[in-house]
Amino acid sequence: MIRVLIADDQPLVRRGLALILGPDPEFQVVGEAEDGARAVALAHELRPDVVVMDIRMPVMDGVKATEELARTLPDTRVLALSTFDMDEYVVAALRAGAYGFLPKDISPEELIAAVRIVHTGEAAVAPRLLSRLLSAYVRTPERPRSWAPETPAELTPRELEIWRLMATGRGNAEIAAELDISVSTVKNHITGIFGKLGVRDRAQAVIAAYESGLVEAGSGSG
């Protein structure tokens, strides 16, 4: 059973999320919080597997709450929610340690699937949505023409290529087709990339690609 804590400043939203997850025998909604500070306190008390976290809340916002949970309860995974699919706070939440992001207008089926994915330790965010977010909100610093991207020397040319394709919004199947390799080979390379970059998941790897200058705003695939 996946233990879930719901954090949102709107009681109706909290109740709606609980009514979606609660009846499923796979989930147990262990608590509800009306702000980020309460979410952190309840998470320490109840030790949920997943916190479904609104990122815009009073007292302590969801970004700060996510950062605190990532630091103090690393086994508790955060799934960030926002009213808008294009929101600079989403990038901040992913950088702070959220495992995924969903806009609030998603279907019940999408919510259930995302909680399951986050519980396994995978990132729950659509690749193209992630690259759109980063193109909009991660600013690559101005650099001289002769500057080269700051990529780890231990990355192989194939890993560098896959990292770049990930950052421009391709999913694993698309990367496999473009490079004429199997999906399982892509997954193996991605695991190696995560280790060499020192990142936890796909979202953080893509953020690192933008911040390093490997890709720049506007280079996504749509």
Coordinates of N, CA, C and O in Angstrom, one line a residue, residues 1-7 21-22 24-32 41-52 69 73 75-79 115-116 118-120:
M1 N 0.8 -1.2 0.0 CA 0.0 0.0 0.0 C 0.9 1.3 0.0 O 1.9 1.3 0.7
I2 N 0.5 2.2 -0.8 CA 1.3 3.5 -0.9 C 0.6 4.5 0.0 O -0.6 4.9 -0.2
R3 N 1.4 5.0 1.0 CA 0.8 6.0 1.9 C 1.0 7.4 1.4 O 2.1 7.8 1.0
V4 N -0.1 8.1 1.3 CA -0.1 9.4 0.6 C -0.5 10.5 1.5 O -1.5 10.4 2.3
L5 N 0.2 11.6 1.5 CA -0.1 12.9 2.2 C -0.5 13.9 1.2 O 0.3 14.1 0.2
I6 N -1.6 14.6 1.4 CA -2.0 15.6 0.4 C -1.9 17.0 1.0 O -2.3 17.3 2.1
A7 N -1.2 17.9 0.3 CA -0.9 19.3 0.8 C -1.5 20.3 -0.2 O -0.9 20.3 -1.4
L21 N -7.9 9.1 -4.7 CA -6.9 8.1 -4.3 C -7.5 7.1 -3.3 O -7.1 6.0 -3.3
G22 N -8.3 7.7 -2.4 CA -8.8 6.9 -1.2 C -9.4 5.6 -1.5 O -9.1 4.5 -0.9
D24 N -9.1 3.5 -3.9 CA -8.2 2.5 -4.5 C -7.4 1.8 -3.4 O -6.8 2.4 -2.6
P25 N -7.6 0.4 -3.4 CA -6.9 -0.3 -2.3 C -5.4 -0.2 -2.3 O -4.7 -0.6 -1.3
E26 N -4.8 0.3 -3.4 CA -3.4 0.4 -3.5 C -2.9 1.6 -2.7 O -1.7 1.7 -2.3
F27 N -3.8 2.6 -2.4 CA -3.4 3.8 -1.7 C -4.0 3.9 -0.3 O -5.2 3.5 -0.1
Q28 N -3.4 4.6 0.6 CA -3.9 5.0 1.8 C -3.6 6.5 2.0 O -2.4 6.9 2.2
V29 N -4.6 7.3 2.1 CA -4.4 8.8 2.3 C -4.3 8.9 3.8 O -5.3 8.8 4.6
V30 N -3.1 9.2 4.3 CA -2.8 9.2 5.7 C -3.0 10.6 6.4 O -3.0 10.7 7.6
G31 N -3.1 11.7 5.6 CA -3.3 13.0 6.1 C -3.4 14.1 5.1 O -3.2 13.8 3.9
E32 N -3.9 15.3 5.5 CA -4.0 16.4 4.7 C -3.4 17.6 5.4 O -3.6 17.8 6.6
A41 N 5.6 19.0 8.8 CA 5.3 18.5 10.2 C 4.6 17.2 10.1 O 5.0 16.2 10.8
L42 N 3.5 17.1 9.3 CA 2.8 15.8 9.1 C 3.6 14.7 8.5 O 3.5 13.6 8.9
A43 N 4.5 15.1 7.5 CA 5.3 14.1 6.9 C 6.3 13.5 7.9 O 6.5 12.2 7.9
H44 N 6.8 14.3 8.8 CA 7.7 13.7 9.9 C 6.9 12.8 10.8 O 7.4 11.8 11.3
E45 N 5.7 13.2 11.1 CA 4.8 12.4 12.0 C 4.3 11.1 11.4 O 4.3 10.1 12.0
L46 N 3.9 11.2 10.1 CA 3.1 10.1 9.5 C 4.0 9.3 8.5 O 3.6 8.2 8.2
R47 N 5.1 9.8 8.1 CA 6.1 9.1 7.2 C 5.4 8.5 6.0 O 5.4 7.3 5.7
P48 N 4.7 9.4 5.2 CA 4.1 8.9 3.9 C 5.1 8.5 2.9 O 6.3 9.0 3.0
D49 N 4.7 7.7 1.9 CA 5.6 7.4 0.8 C 5.7 8.5 -0.2 O 6.7 8.8 -0.8
V50 N 4.5 9.1 -0.4 CA 4.4 10.2 -1.4 C 3.6 11.4 -0.8 O 2.6 11.2 -0.1
V51 N 4.1 12.6 -1.1 CA 3.4 13.8 -0.7 C 2.9 14.4 -2.0 O 3.8 14.8 -2.9
V52 N 1.6 14.6 -2.2 CA 1.1 15.3 -3.4 C 1.0 16.8 -2.9 O 0.2 17.2 -2.1
L69 N 11.8 18.5 2.8 CA 11.5 17.0 2.8 C 12.6 16.3 2.1 O 13.0 15.2 2.6
L73 N 13.7 13.9 4.9 CA 13.0 12.6 4.7 C 13.2 12.2 3.2 O 12.3 12.2 2.4
D75 N 13.4 9.5 1.8 CA 12.5 8.3 1.3 C 11.1 8.7 1.0 O 10.3 8.0 0.5
T76 N 10.7 9.9 1.4 CA 9.4 10.5 1.1 C 9.5 11.3 -0.2 O 10.3 12.2 -0.3
R77 N 8.7 10.9 -1.2 CA 8.8 11.5 -2.5 C 7.7 12.5 -2.8 O 6.5 12.2 -2.4
V78 N 8.1 13.6 -3.4 CA 7.1 14.7 -3.6 C 6.7 14.7 -5.1 O 7.5 14.6 -6.0
L79 N 5.3 14.8 -5.3 CA 4.7 15.0 -6.6 C 4.1 16.4 -6.5 O 3.2 16.6 -5.8
V115 N 1.3 9.0 -9.1 CA 1.7 8.7 -7.8 C 2.4 7.3 -7.8 O 3.4 7.1 -7.0
R116 N 2.0 6.4 -8.6 CA 2.6 5.1 -8.7 C 4.1 5.3 -9.2 O 5.0 4.6 -8.7
V118 N 6.1 7.9 -9.1 CA 6.9 8.6 -8.2 C 7.3 7.7 -7.0 O 8.4 7.7 -6.5
H119 N 6.3 6.8 -6.6 CA 6.6 5.9 -5.5 C 7.8 4.9 -5.9 O 8.5 4.5 -5.0
T120 N 7.9 4.6 -7.2 CA 9.0 3.7 -7.6 C 10.3 4.4 -7.7 O 11.4 3.8 -7.8

